CSV table of C-alpha atoms in Angstrom, one decimal:
chain,number,residue,atom,x,y,z
A,33,MET,CA,97.9,153.5,68.1
A,34,ARG,CA,99.0,156.9,66.8
A,35,THR,CA,95.5,157.5,65.4
A,36,ILE,CA,93.8,156.7,68.8
A,37,ILE,CA,96.2,159.0,70.7
A,38,SER,CA,95.7,161.8,68.1
A,39,ALA,CA,91.9,161.4,68.3
A,40,LEU,CA,92.0,161.6,72.1
A,41,LEU,CA,94.2,164.7,72.0
A,42,ALA,CA,91.8,166.3,69.5
A,43,LEU,CA,88.8,165.6,71.7
A,44,LEU,CA,90.6,167.1,74.7
A,45,ALA,CA,91.6,170.1,72.6
A,46,LEU,CA,88.0,170.7,71.6
A,47,ALA,CA,86.8,170.3,75.2
A,48,MET,CA,89.4,172.8,76.4
A,49,THR,CA,88.5,175.2,73.6
A,50,ALA,CA,84.8,175.1,74.6
A,51,ALA,CA,85.8,175.6,78.3
A,52,GLY,CA,88.2,178.4,77.4
A,53,LEU,CA,85.7,180.3,75.2
A,54,ALA,CA,82.9,180.0,77.7
A,55,SER,CA,85.2,181.1,80.6
A,56,THR,CA,86.4,184.0,78.6
A,57,TRP,CA,82.8,185.3,78.1
A,58,VAL,CA,81.7,184.7,81.7
A,59,ASP,CA,84.8,186.4,83.1
A,60,GLU,CA,84.7,189.5,80.8
A,61,ASN,CA,80.9,190.0,80.9
A,62,PHE,CA,79.8,188.8,84.3
A,63,VAL,CA,82.7,188.5,86.8
A,64,GLN,CA,84.3,191.8,85.7
A,65,GLU,CA,82.2,194.8,86.8
A,66,SER,CA,83.0,196.8,83.7
A,67,GLY,CA,81.9,194.0,81.4
A,68,PHE,CA,78.7,193.4,83.5
A,69,VAL,CA,77.8,197.1,83.3
A,70,ALA,CA,78.6,197.3,79.6
A,71,LEU,CA,76.3,194.3,79.0
A,72,ALA,CA,73.3,195.5,80.9
A,73,ALA,CA,73.7,199.3,80.4
A,74,PRO,CA,72.0,199.3,77.0
A,75,LEU,CA,68.8,198.1,78.7
A,76,ALA,CA,68.4,201.8,79.8
A,77,ASP,CA,67.7,202.6,76.1
A,78,ASP,CA,65.4,199.7,75.6
A,79,ALA,CA,61.9,201.2,75.6
A,80,GLY,CA,60.1,197.9,76.0
A,81,PHE,CA,62.3,196.8,78.9
A,82,GLN,CA,62.1,200.1,80.7
A,83,ALA,CA,58.3,200.1,80.3
A,84,GLU,CA,58.1,196.7,82.0
A,85,LEU,CA,60.5,197.8,84.6
A,86,SER,CA,58.6,201.0,85.3
A,87,ASP,CA,55.4,199.0,85.8
A,88,ALA,CA,57.1,196.6,88.1
A,89,LEU,CA,58.8,199.4,90.0
A,90,VAL,CA,55.5,201.1,90.6
A,91,GLU,CA,54.1,198.0,92.2
A,92,GLU,CA,57.2,197.6,94.4
A,93,VAL,CA,57.3,201.2,95.6
A,94,THR,CA,53.5,201.6,96.2
A,95,GLY,CA,53.3,198.2,97.9
A,96,SER,CA,56.1,198.8,100.4
A,97,VAL,CA,56.2,202.5,101.3
A,98,GLY,CA,53.4,202.1,103.9
A,99,LEU,CA,51.3,205.2,103.1
A,100,PRO,CA,47.7,205.6,104.4
A,101,GLU,CA,45.1,204.1,102.0
A,102,GLN,CA,43.6,207.5,101.2
A,103,LEU,CA,47.0,209.0,100.3
A,104,ASP,CA,48.1,205.9,98.5
A,105,ALA,CA,45.3,206.2,96.0
A,106,VAL,CA,46.5,209.7,95.2
A,107,VAL,CA,50.2,208.9,95.2
A,108,GLU,CA,50.1,205.7,93.1
A,109,PRO,CA,49.2,207.5,89.8
A,110,LEU,CA,51.9,210.1,90.5
A,111,ILE,CA,54.5,207.4,91.1
A,112,ARG,CA,53.5,205.7,87.9
A,113,ASP,CA,53.8,209.0,85.9
A,114,ALA,CA,57.1,209.8,87.7
A,115,ALA,CA,58.5,206.3,87.0
A,116,GLY,CA,57.8,206.7,83.3
A,117,ALA,CA,59.3,210.2,83.3
A,118,VAL,CA,62.4,209.2,85.2
A,119,THR,CA,63.2,206.3,82.8
A,120,ARG,CA,63.1,208.8,80.0
A,121,SER,CA,65.1,211.6,81.7
A,122,ALA,CA,68.6,212.6,80.9
A,123,ALA,CA,69.7,211.6,84.4
A,124,TYR,CA,68.5,208.1,84.1
A,125,PRO,CA,71.4,206.4,82.2
A,126,ALA,CA,73.8,207.4,85.0
A,127,THR,CA,71.4,206.2,87.6
A,128,TRP,CA,71.0,202.9,85.8
A,129,THR,CA,74.8,202.5,85.6
A,130,GLU,CA,75.0,203.2,89.4
A,131,THR,CA,72.3,200.6,90.0
A,132,LEU,CA,74.3,198.0,88.0
A,133,GLU,CA,77.6,198.8,89.8
A,134,LEU,CA,75.8,198.4,93.2
A,135,SER,CA,74.2,195.2,92.0
A,136,HIS,CA,77.5,193.7,90.9
A,137,ALA,CA,79.1,194.5,94.2
A,138,LEU,CA,76.3,192.9,96.1
A,139,THR,CA,76.2,189.8,93.8
A,140,PHE,CA,79.9,189.1,94.4
A,141,ALA,CA,79.8,189.9,98.1
A,142,ARG,CA,81.4,187.5,100.6
A,143,ALA,CA,80.0,184.1,101.1
A,144,PRO,CA,77.5,183.9,104.0
A,145,ASP,CA,78.3,182.2,107.3
A,146,PRO,CA,76.7,178.7,107.7
A,147,SER,CA,74.2,180.2,110.2
A,148,GLU,CA,73.1,182.9,107.7
A,149,PRO,CA,70.4,182.2,105.1
A,150,ALA,CA,71.6,181.6,101.6
A,151,PRO,CA,71.2,184.8,99.5
A,152,ALA,CA,70.2,185.0,95.8
A,153,ILE,CA,72.4,184.2,92.8
A,154,LEU,CA,72.1,187.7,91.5
A,155,VAL,CA,71.1,190.8,93.5
A,156,LEU,CA,69.6,193.9,91.8
A,157,ASP,CA,69.8,197.0,93.9
A,158,LEU,CA,67.3,199.5,92.6
A,159,GLY,CA,68.0,202.1,95.3
A,160,PRO,CA,69.2,204.9,92.9
A,161,VAL,CA,66.2,204.4,90.7
A,162,VAL,CA,63.7,204.3,93.6
A,163,HIS,CA,65.2,207.4,95.1
A,164,LEU,CA,65.0,209.2,91.8
A,165,VAL,CA,61.3,208.3,91.5
A,166,THR,CA,60.3,209.2,95.1
A,167,ASP,CA,62.2,212.4,95.0
A,168,SER,CA,60.4,213.4,91.8
A,169,VAL,CA,57.0,212.6,93.3
A,170,GLY,CA,57.8,214.1,96.7
A,171,GLY,CA,59.0,217.4,95.1
A,172,GLY,CA,55.7,217.7,93.1
A,173,LEU,CA,53.6,217.1,96.2
A,174,GLY,CA,55.7,219.1,98.6
A,175,LEU,CA,56.1,216.2,101.0
A,176,GLU,CA,58.6,213.4,101.6
A,177,ILE,CA,57.7,210.0,100.1
A,178,PRO,CA,59.2,207.2,102.2
A,179,VAL,CA,61.6,205.0,100.4
A,180,PRO,CA,61.4,201.2,101.0
A,181,SER,CA,63.8,200.1,103.6
A,182,ASP,CA,65.1,197.3,101.3
A,183,THR,CA,65.5,198.2,97.6
A,184,THR,CA,67.3,195.0,96.7
A,185,VAL,CA,65.7,192.3,94.5
A,186,GLY,CA,67.0,188.7,94.6
A,187,ILE,CA,67.1,186.6,91.5
A,188,GLY,CA,67.4,182.8,92.0
A,189,SER,CA,67.7,181.1,95.4
A,190,ILE,CA,71.1,179.4,95.6
A,191,GLU,CA,74.1,180.7,97.5
A,192,ARG,CA,75.6,183.6,95.7
A,193,GLY,CA,78.8,184.4,97.6
A,194,GLY,CA,80.4,181.0,97.7
A,195,LEU,CA,79.0,179.8,94.4
A,196,LEU,CA,79.9,182.9,92.3
A,197,SER,CA,83.2,183.2,94.0
A,198,GLY,CA,83.9,179.6,93.0
A,199,ILE,CA,82.8,180.4,89.4
A,200,ALA,CA,85.1,183.4,89.3
A,201,ASP,CA,88.0,181.3,90.4
A,202,VAL,CA,87.2,178.7,87.7
A,203,VAL,CA,86.7,181.1,84.7
A,204,GLN,CA,89.5,183.6,85.3
A,205,PRO,CA,92.3,181.3,84.1
A,206,TRP,CA,90.7,181.2,80.7
A,207,ARG,CA,94.0,182.1,79.0
A,208,LEU,CA,95.5,178.9,80.3
A,209,TYR,CA,92.5,176.9,79.0
A,210,LEU,CA,93.0,178.3,75.5
A,211,VAL,CA,96.8,177.8,75.5
A,212,ALA,CA,96.2,174.2,76.6
A,213,ALA,CA,93.7,173.7,73.8
A,214,ALA,CA,96.2,175.0,71.3
A,215,VAL,CA,99.0,172.8,72.6
A,216,LEU,CA,96.7,169.7,72.6
A,217,ALA,CA,95.5,170.5,69.1
A,218,LEU,CA,99.1,170.9,67.9
A,219,LEU,CA,100.1,167.6,69.4
A,220,ALA,CA,97.0,165.9,67.8
A,221,VAL,CA,98.1,167.1,64.4
A,222,VAL,CA,101.8,166.3,64.8
A,223,ILE,CA,101.0,162.7,66.1
A,224,ALA,CA,98.3,162.0,63.5
A,225,ARG,CA,99.0,159.9,60.4
A,226,ARG,CA,96.8,162.1,58.3
A,227,ARG,CA,97.6,165.6,59.6
A,228,GLY,CA,95.4,167.4,57.1
A,229,THR,CA,92.4,165.3,58.0
A,230,THR,CA,93.0,165.9,61.7
A,231,LEU,CA,93.3,169.6,61.2
A,232,ALA,CA,90.1,169.6,59.2
A,233,LEU,CA,88.3,167.7,61.9
A,234,LEU,CA,89.6,170.1,64.6
A,235,GLY,CA,88.3,173.0,62.5
A,236,LEU,CA,84.9,171.3,62.1
A,237,GLY,CA,84.7,170.8,65.9
A,238,VAL,CA,85.6,174.5,66.5
A,239,ALA,CA,83.0,175.6,64.0
A,240,GLY,CA,80.5,173.3,65.9
A,241,ILE,CA,81.3,175.0,69.2
A,242,GLY,CA,80.8,178.4,67.5
A,243,LEU,CA,77.4,177.2,66.2
A,244,LEU,CA,76.3,176.2,69.7
A,245,GLY,CA,77.2,179.8,70.8
A,246,LEU,CA,75.3,181.2,67.8
A,247,LEU,CA,72.2,179.4,69.1
A,248,ALA,CA,72.6,181.0,72.5
A,249,ARG,CA,70.5,183.9,71.2
A,250,HIS,CA,67.5,181.5,71.7
A,251,TRP,CA,68.5,179.1,74.5
A,252,VAL,CA,69.9,181.6,77.0
A,253,PRO,CA,66.6,183.6,77.3
A,254,SER,CA,64.7,180.3,77.4
A,255,LEU,CA,67.0,179.0,80.2
A,256,ALA,CA,66.6,182.3,82.1
A,257,GLY,CA,62.8,182.0,81.9
A,258,GLN,CA,63.0,178.8,84.0
A,259,THR,CA,64.9,180.6,86.8
A,260,PRO,CA,62.5,181.8,89.5
A,261,GLY,CA,62.8,185.5,90.7
A,262,THR,CA,61.4,186.9,93.8
A,263,ASN,CA,59.0,189.4,92.2
A,264,ALA,CA,58.1,191.1,88.9
A,265,ILE,CA,61.2,193.3,88.9
A,266,ALA,CA,63.4,190.2,89.2
A,267,ASP,CA,61.7,188.5,86.3
A,268,VAL,CA,61.8,191.7,84.1
A,269,PHE,CA,65.5,192.3,84.7
A,270,LEU,CA,66.5,188.6,84.3
A,271,THR,CA,64.7,188.4,81.0
A,272,GLY,CA,66.2,191.6,79.7
A,273,LEU,CA,69.8,190.6,80.8
A,274,ALA,CA,69.4,187.1,79.3
A,275,THR,CA,68.3,188.5,76.0
A,276,ARG,CA,71.3,190.8,75.9
A,277,ALA,CA,73.6,188.0,77.0
A,278,GLY,CA,72.3,185.6,74.4
A,279,ALA,CA,72.7,188.2,71.6
A,280,ASP,CA,76.3,189.0,72.8
A,281,ILE,CA,77.3,185.3,72.9
A,282,ALA,CA,75.9,184.8,69.4
A,283,SER,CA,77.8,187.8,68.1
A,284,ALA,CA,81.1,186.6,69.8
A,285,SER,CA,80.6,183.2,68.2
A,286,LEU,CA,80.8,184.3,64.6
A,287,PRO,CA,84.6,184.7,64.6
A,288,VAL,CA,84.8,181.2,66.2
A,289,ILE,CA,82.8,179.7,63.3
A,290,VAL,CA,84.9,181.5,60.7
A,291,GLY,CA,88.1,180.4,62.4
A,292,GLY,CA,86.9,176.8,62.5
A,293,LEU,CA,85.9,176.9,58.8
A,294,VAL,CA,89.2,178.3,57.8
A,295,ALA,CA,91.0,175.5,59.7
A,296,LEU,CA,88.7,173.0,58.0
A,297,VAL,CA,89.5,174.3,54.5
A,298,VAL,CA,93.2,174.4,55.2
A,299,GLY,CA,93.2,170.9,56.5
A,300,LEU,CA,91.4,169.6,53.5
A,301,VAL,CA,93.7,171.4,51.1
A,302,LEU,CA,96.8,170.0,53.0
A,303,GLN,CA,95.3,166.5,52.9
A,304,VAL,CA,94.7,166.7,49.1
A,305,ALA,CA,98.1,168.2,48.4
A,306,PHE,CA,100.3,166.2,50.7
A,307,GLY,CA,98.3,163.2,51.8
A,308,PRO,CA,99.2,159.7,50.7
A,309,ARG,CA,98.4,158.9,47.1
A,310,ARG,CA,97.0,155.7,45.9
A,311,ARG,CA,99.0,153.8,43.3
A,312,ALA,CA,97.4,153.5,39.9
């Protein structure tokens, strides 16, 4: 009976550990504005990402400003050159950070009323970047280039306000999840007949959780690729963000693997040193 209870407590401890670690990452890197900005800000220095974003931005701006066809043919190459120059300018990192802050605020805006259409999961507001591009082009031509009336880009199609507010409520008590996991693990070891073996198995389970996180470098971008965006900009941003998120989760998983392996070794040593010995 003790063995069964110990095994159940160990399984609950591992489940709470996985929930606590996942909640910790989501809260610190997605729900908290500072974490979201820190996660996505390095994309401003990613030449490949910025090249793709620049191309997508050109299509978005030229397709929505409503210029006459004759003028559009002249302005489009200028916008393309300006977009490339802007993403390489000294002012761009601050503009990109402002874009991320606005996007985070919109993403976690209030839940819509039942009569309102469901907004996107994640909303990217490119207003600061679009203004920087159009001001650059307009200053060179000596005329005012109209800015699209809506510079937001939706990613996904399920309700953002209610859903993400619910996610925030679930992940923010991550400290309680980890404390509960520690208590359950301790009870599992105390109740077990073979405490060293139980500790070793708990360590093996924690290392397994860390290994799953290590594989996030591959499965997070793959999962993001299956989420439909509204246009090319949405796809480019989601891919870039998912790549950053997968790499960050993988990096954060290394200490988890090490901790699990340490618990595994300690458990095995304790079992060998203090476990029941067979009579000769």
